[in-house]
Amino acid sequence: MSYEAYKLIHIFGMYLLFFSLGGVALYSINGGKKSDNKFKAFVAIFHGVGLLLLLVAGFGLMKFRDISHSALPVWIILKIVIWLAFGGLLTLAYKNAKYAKILWFVFPIMGLFAAYLAFYQPS
Ligand code: HEM
């Protein structure tokens, strides 16, 4: 697969992830409970598939940048940490409207930081 194809998949994963994060955050802020969410299966699918595509395409992209999977640079490790946080924080947004309000602002900043790391590759 080409570099462009991996990037497209990486970005599509991002769209799926952010769709689920934004949807859940707004739903939770407005008092929604997970058990009443009529679309919860699709939220879970978008979140899970989005994360999976990001991870697989992220590791695929590394080979075009000559990054060895066994000696990861700091910026990649930070992206993996952000990826893990995106995995856990959906549940927090679902469970707690107060945290969901904070995460509404934190999620885009985390996305910005992940993109910054990819563009500048600081170390
Ligand atoms: C395990 C997690 C991740 C890994 C290993 C990873 C790895 C990479 C790599 C190797 C690139 C290519 C950099 C280049 O072209 O030189 C990239 C690009 C990018 N990543 Fe990730 N990434 C991960 C997670 C994320 C997450 C969670 C986001 C945002 C939510 C994200 C956003 C981006 C963006 C915006 C680009 C730039 C794409 C472009 O150049 O068009 N990544 N990532």
PDB file of C-alpha atoms and ligand atoms in Angstrom:
ATOM      1  CA  MET A   1       0.000   0.000   0.000  1.00  0.00           C
ATOM      2  CA  SER A   2       1.202   3.534  -0.744  1.00  0.00           C
ATOM      3  CA  TYR A   3       2.138   6.329   1.676  1.00  0.00           C
ATOM      4  CA  GLU A   4      -0.931   8.295   0.496  1.00  0.00           C
ATOM      5  CA  ALA A   5      -3.252   5.326   1.132  1.00  0.00           C
ATOM      6  CA  TYR A   6      -1.938   4.935   4.677  1.00  0.00           C
ATOM      7  CA  LYS A   7      -2.409   8.659   5.313  1.00  0.00           C
ATOM      8  CA  LEU A   8      -5.959   8.524   3.984  1.00  0.00           C
ATOM      9  CA  ILE A   9      -6.750   5.635   6.320  1.00  0.00           C
ATOM     10  CA  HIS A  10      -5.031   7.425   9.239  1.00  0.00           C
ATOM     11  CA  ILE A  11      -7.155  10.529   8.628  1.00  0.00           C
ATOM     12  CA  PHE A  12     -10.355   8.537   8.115  1.00  0.00           C
ATOM     13  CA  GLY A  13      -9.658   6.860  11.483  1.00  0.00           C
ATOM     14  CA  MET A  14      -9.385  10.343  12.978  1.00  0.00           C
ATOM     15  CA  TYR A  15     -12.772  11.374  11.559  1.00  0.00           C
ATOM     16  CA  LEU A  16     -14.452   8.267  12.956  1.00  0.00           C
ATOM     17  CA  LEU A  17     -12.800   8.794  16.347  1.00  0.00           C
ATOM     18  CA  PHE A  18     -13.736  12.472  16.599  1.00  0.00           C
ATOM     19  CA  PHE A  19     -17.294  11.854  15.454  1.00  0.00           C
ATOM     20  CA  SER A  20     -17.786   9.419  18.319  1.00  0.00           C
ATOM     21  CA  LEU A  21     -16.011  11.639  20.864  1.00  0.00           C
ATOM     22  CA  GLY A  22     -17.979  14.747  19.951  1.00  0.00           C
ATOM     23  CA  GLY A  23     -21.268  12.888  19.836  1.00  0.00           C
ATOM     24  CA  VAL A  24     -20.798  11.292  23.231  1.00  0.00           C
ATOM     25  CA  ALA A  25     -19.525  14.477  24.858  1.00  0.00           C
ATOM     26  CA  LEU A  26     -22.529  16.521  23.680  1.00  0.00           C
ATOM     27  CA  TYR A  27     -24.964  13.735  24.544  1.00  0.00           C
ATOM     28  CA  SER A  28     -23.529  13.420  28.042  1.00  0.00           C
ATOM     29  CA  ILE A  29     -23.433  17.201  28.631  1.00  0.00           C
ATOM     30  CA  ASN A  30     -27.158  17.249  27.825  1.00  0.00           C
ATOM     31  CA  GLY A  31     -27.903  14.614  30.451  1.00  0.00           C
ATOM     32  CA  GLY A  32     -27.884  11.534  28.200  1.00  0.00           C
ATOM     33  CA  LYS A  33     -27.196   8.137  29.750  1.00  0.00           C
ATOM     34  CA  LYS A  34     -25.354   5.431  27.840  1.00  0.00           C
ATOM     35  CA  SER A  35     -28.147   2.921  28.436  1.00  0.00           C
ATOM     36  CA  ASP A  36     -30.659   5.254  26.730  1.00  0.00           C
ATOM     37  CA  ASN A  37     -28.441   5.993  23.753  1.00  0.00           C
ATOM     38  CA  LYS A  38     -30.246   4.565  20.720  1.00  0.00           C
ATOM     39  CA  PHE A  39     -27.067   4.795  18.665  1.00  0.00           C
ATOM     40  CA  LYS A  40     -24.625   3.390  21.212  1.00  0.00           C
ATOM     41  CA  ALA A  41     -23.571   0.457  19.009  1.00  0.00           C
ATOM     42  CA  PHE A  42     -22.506   2.833  16.239  1.00  0.00           C
ATOM     43  CA  VAL A  43     -20.740   5.089  18.729  1.00  0.00           C
ATOM     44  CA  ALA A  44     -18.750   2.064  19.900  1.00  0.00           C
ATOM     45  CA  ILE A  45     -18.037   0.934  16.329  1.00  0.00           C
ATOM     46  CA  PHE A  46     -16.859   4.389  15.209  1.00  0.00           C
ATOM     47  CA  HIS A  47     -14.682   4.720  18.299  1.00  0.00           C
ATOM     48  CA  GLY A  48     -13.196   1.219  18.040  1.00  0.00           C
ATOM     49  CA  VAL A  49     -12.725   1.127  14.257  1.00  0.00           C
ATOM     50  CA  GLY A  50     -11.381   4.707  14.296  1.00  0.00           C
ATOM     51  CA  LEU A  51      -8.747   3.825  16.881  1.00  0.00           C
ATOM     52  CA  LEU A  52      -7.838   0.615  15.058  1.00  0.00           C
ATOM     53  CA  LEU A  53      -7.401   2.393  11.708  1.00  0.00           C
ATOM     54  CA  LEU A  54      -5.310   5.120  13.355  1.00  0.00           C
ATOM     55  CA  LEU A  55      -3.031   2.544  14.959  1.00  0.00           C
ATOM     56  CA  VAL A  56      -2.624   0.258  11.952  1.00  0.00           C
ATOM     57  CA  ALA A  57      -2.128   3.127   9.476  1.00  0.00           C
ATOM     58  CA  GLY A  58       0.143   4.931  11.975  1.00  0.00           C
ATOM     59  CA  PHE A  59       2.436   1.919  12.143  1.00  0.00           C
ATOM     60  CA  GLY A  60       2.179   1.517   8.366  1.00  0.00           C
ATOM     61  CA  LEU A  61       3.230   5.156   7.863  1.00  0.00           C
ATOM     62  CA  MET A  62       6.352   4.614   9.946  1.00  0.00           C
ATOM     63  CA  LYS A  63       7.954   2.430   7.310  1.00  0.00           C
ATOM     64  CA  PHE A  64       7.813   5.326   4.818  1.00  0.00           C
ATOM     65  CA  ARG A  65       9.674   7.482   7.317  1.00  0.00           C
ATOM     66  CA  ASP A  66      12.274   4.756   8.002  1.00  0.00           C
ATOM     67  CA  ILE A  67      11.193   4.519  11.630  1.00  0.00           C
ATOM     68  CA  SER A  68      11.976   1.147  13.132  1.00  0.00           C
ATOM     69  CA  HIS A  69       9.167  -0.420  15.147  1.00  0.00           C
ATOM     70  CA  SER A  70      11.734  -1.574  17.692  1.00  0.00           C
ATOM     71  CA  ALA A  71      13.322   1.871  18.291  1.00  0.00           C
ATOM     72  CA  LEU A  72      10.422   4.302  18.464  1.00  0.00           C
ATOM     73  CA  PRO A  73      11.219   8.054  18.594  1.00  0.00           C
ATOM     74  CA  VAL A  74       9.723  10.148  21.404  1.00  0.00           C
ATOM     75  CA  TRP A  75       7.114  11.778  19.122  1.00  0.00           C
ATOM     76  CA  ILE A  76       5.731   8.358  18.173  1.00  0.00           C
ATOM     77  CA  ILE A  77       5.643   7.265  21.827  1.00  0.00           C
ATOM     78  CA  LEU A  78       3.741  10.471  22.654  1.00  0.00           C
ATOM     79  CA  LYS A  79       1.280   9.708  19.841  1.00  0.00           C
ATOM     80  CA  ILE A  80       0.736   6.237  21.269  1.00  0.00           C
ATOM     81  CA  VAL A  81       0.078   7.814  24.700  1.00  0.00           C
ATOM     82  CA  ILE A  82      -2.465  10.201  23.114  1.00  0.00           C
ATOM     83  CA  TRP A  83      -4.010   7.247  21.263  1.00  0.00           C
ATOM     84  CA  LEU A  84      -4.368   5.337  24.551  1.00  0.00           C
ATOM     85  CA  ALA A  85      -5.930   8.396  26.192  1.00  0.00           C
ATOM     86  CA  PHE A  86      -8.463   8.685  23.344  1.00  0.00           C
ATOM     87  CA  GLY A  87      -9.282   5.033  24.048  1.00  0.00           C
ATOM     88  CA  GLY A  88     -10.047   5.596  27.728  1.00  0.00           C
ATOM     89  CA  LEU A  89     -11.573   9.053  27.784  1.00  0.00           C
ATOM     90  CA  LEU A  90     -14.728   8.185  25.829  1.00  0.00           C
ATOM     91  CA  THR A  91     -15.953   6.218  28.844  1.00  0.00           C
ATOM     92  CA  LEU A  92     -15.223   9.157  31.126  1.00  0.00           C
ATOM     93  CA  ALA A  93     -17.191  11.507  28.857  1.00  0.00           C
ATOM     94  CA  TYR A  94     -20.085   9.021  28.812  1.00  0.00           C
ATOM     95  CA  LYS A  95     -20.187   8.626  32.568  1.00  0.00           C
ATOM     96  CA  ASN A  96     -19.770  12.156  33.765  1.00  0.00           C
ATOM     97  CA  ALA A  97     -21.342  15.312  32.305  1.00  0.00           C
ATOM     98  CA  LYS A  98     -18.924  17.548  34.225  1.00  0.00           C
ATOM     99  CA  TYR A  99     -15.873  15.826  32.726  1.00  0.00           C
ATOM    100  CA  ALA A 100     -17.588  15.736  29.324  1.00  0.00           C
ATOM    101  CA  LYS A 101     -17.724  19.564  29.389  1.00  0.00           C
ATOM    102  CA  ILE A 102     -13.979  19.717  30.019  1.00  0.00           C
ATOM    103  CA  LEU A 103     -13.235  16.997  27.454  1.00  0.00           C
ATOM    104  CA  TRP A 104     -15.210  18.909  24.815  1.00  0.00           C
ATOM    105  CA  PHE A 105     -12.291  21.367  24.857  1.00  0.00           C
ATOM    106  CA  VAL A 106      -9.517  18.897  25.657  1.00  0.00           C
ATOM    107  CA  PHE A 107     -10.232  16.458  22.781  1.00  0.00           C
ATOM    108  CA  PRO A 108      -9.471  18.961  19.987  1.00  0.00           C
ATOM    109  CA  ILE A 109      -6.313  20.079  21.789  1.00  0.00           C
ATOM    110  CA  MET A 110      -5.174  16.449  22.012  1.00  0.00           C
ATOM    111  CA  GLY A 111      -5.889  16.104  18.271  1.00  0.00           C
ATOM    112  CA  LEU A 112      -3.931  19.287  17.581  1.00  0.00           C
ATOM    113  CA  PHE A 113      -0.979  17.959  19.595  1.00  0.00           C
ATOM    114  CA  ALA A 114      -1.074  14.607  17.721  1.00  0.00           C
ATOM    115  CA  ALA A 115      -1.010  16.495  14.405  1.00  0.00           C
ATOM    116  CA  TYR A 116       1.781  18.796  15.654  1.00  0.00           C
ATOM    117  CA  LEU A 117       3.872  15.745  16.543  1.00  0.00           C
ATOM    118  CA  ALA A 118       3.342  14.294  13.046  1.00  0.00           C
ATOM    119  CA  PHE A 119       4.169  17.547  11.237  1.00  0.00           C
ATOM    120  CA  TYR A 120       7.171  18.714  13.274  1.00  0.00           C
ATOM    121  CA  GLN A 121       8.470  15.335  14.522  1.00  0.00           C
ATOM    122  CA  PRO A 122      10.368  17.166  17.311  1.00  0.00           C
ATOM    123  CA  SER A 123      12.531  14.218  18.445  1.00  0.00           C
TER     124      SER A 123
HETATM  125  C1  HEM B   1      -0.545   4.802  17.736  1.00  0.00           C
HETATM  126  C2  HEM B   1      -0.856   5.975  17.401  1.00  0.00           C
HETATM  127  C3  HEM B   1      -0.263   6.743  16.228  1.00  0.00           C
HETATM  128  C4  HEM B   1       0.867   6.515  15.473  1.00  0.00           C
HETATM  129  C5  HEM B   1       1.874   5.406  15.613  1.00  0.00           C
HETATM  130  C6  HEM B   1       0.926   7.578  14.481  1.00  0.00           C
HETATM  131  C7  HEM B   1       1.918   7.728  13.521  1.00  0.00           C
HETATM  132  C8  HEM B   1       1.917   8.650  12.515  1.00  0.00           C
HETATM  133  C9  HEM B   1       2.892   8.733  11.464  1.00  0.00           C
HETATM  134  C10 HEM B   1       4.123   7.831  11.327  1.00  0.00           C
HETATM  135  C11 HEM B   1       2.539   9.756  10.651  1.00  0.00           C
HETATM  136  C12 HEM B   1       3.244  10.182   9.354  1.00  0.00           C
HETATM  137  C13 HEM B   1       4.124  11.376   9.535  1.00  0.00           C
HETATM  138  C14 HEM B   1       4.740  11.724   8.187  1.00  0.00           C
HETATM  139  O1  HEM B   1       4.078  11.684   7.178  1.00  0.00           O
HETATM  140  O2  HEM B   1       5.920  12.034   8.191  1.00  0.00           O
HETATM  141  C15 HEM B   1       1.321  10.330  11.190  1.00  0.00           C
HETATM  142  C16 HEM B   1       0.631  11.393  10.641  1.00  0.00           C
HETATM  143  C17 HEM B   1      -0.446  12.004  11.224  1.00  0.00           C
HETATM  144  N1  HEM B   1      -1.095  11.623  12.367  1.00  0.00           N
HETATM  145 FE1  HEM B   1      -0.660   9.982  13.481  1.00  0.00          FE
HETATM  146  N2  HEM B   1      -0.147   8.408  14.653  1.00  0.00           N
HETATM  147  C18 HEM B   1      -0.889   7.930  15.716  1.00  0.00           C
HETATM  148  C19 HEM B   1      -2.035   8.472  16.235  1.00  0.00           C
HETATM  149  C20 HEM B   1      -2.613   9.635  15.806  1.00  0.00           C
HETATM  150  C21 HEM B   1      -3.747  10.269  16.425  1.00  0.00           C
HETATM  151  C22 HEM B   1      -4.477   9.734  17.654  1.00  0.00           C
HETATM  152  C23 HEM B   1      -4.015  11.387  15.695  1.00  0.00           C
HETATM  153  C24 HEM B   1      -5.075  12.426  15.895  1.00  0.00           C
HETATM  154  C25 HEM B   1      -6.119  12.280  16.594  1.00  0.00           C
HETATM  155  C26 HEM B   1      -3.060  11.461  14.630  1.00  0.00           C
HETATM  156  C27 HEM B   1      -2.990  12.460  13.681  1.00  0.00           C
HETATM  157  C28 HEM B   1      -2.122  12.503  12.627  1.00  0.00           C
HETATM  158  C29 HEM B   1      -2.120  13.511  11.577  1.00  0.00           C
HETATM  159  C30 HEM B   1      -3.083  14.700  11.472  1.00  0.00           C
HETATM  160  C31 HEM B   1      -1.072  13.198  10.705  1.00  0.00           C
HETATM  161  C32 HEM B   1      -0.648  13.975   9.472  1.00  0.00           C
HETATM  162  C33 HEM B   1      -1.211  13.352   8.240  1.00  0.00           C
HETATM  163  C34 HEM B   1      -0.722  14.082   7.019  1.00  0.00           C
HETATM  164  O3  HEM B   1       0.461  14.388   6.905  1.00  0.00           O
HETATM  165  O4  HEM B   1      -1.525  14.329   6.150  1.00  0.00           O
HETATM  166  N3  HEM B   1      -2.220  10.379  14.727  1.00  0.00           N
HETATM  167  N4  HEM B   1       0.959   9.641  12.328  1.00  0.00           N
END
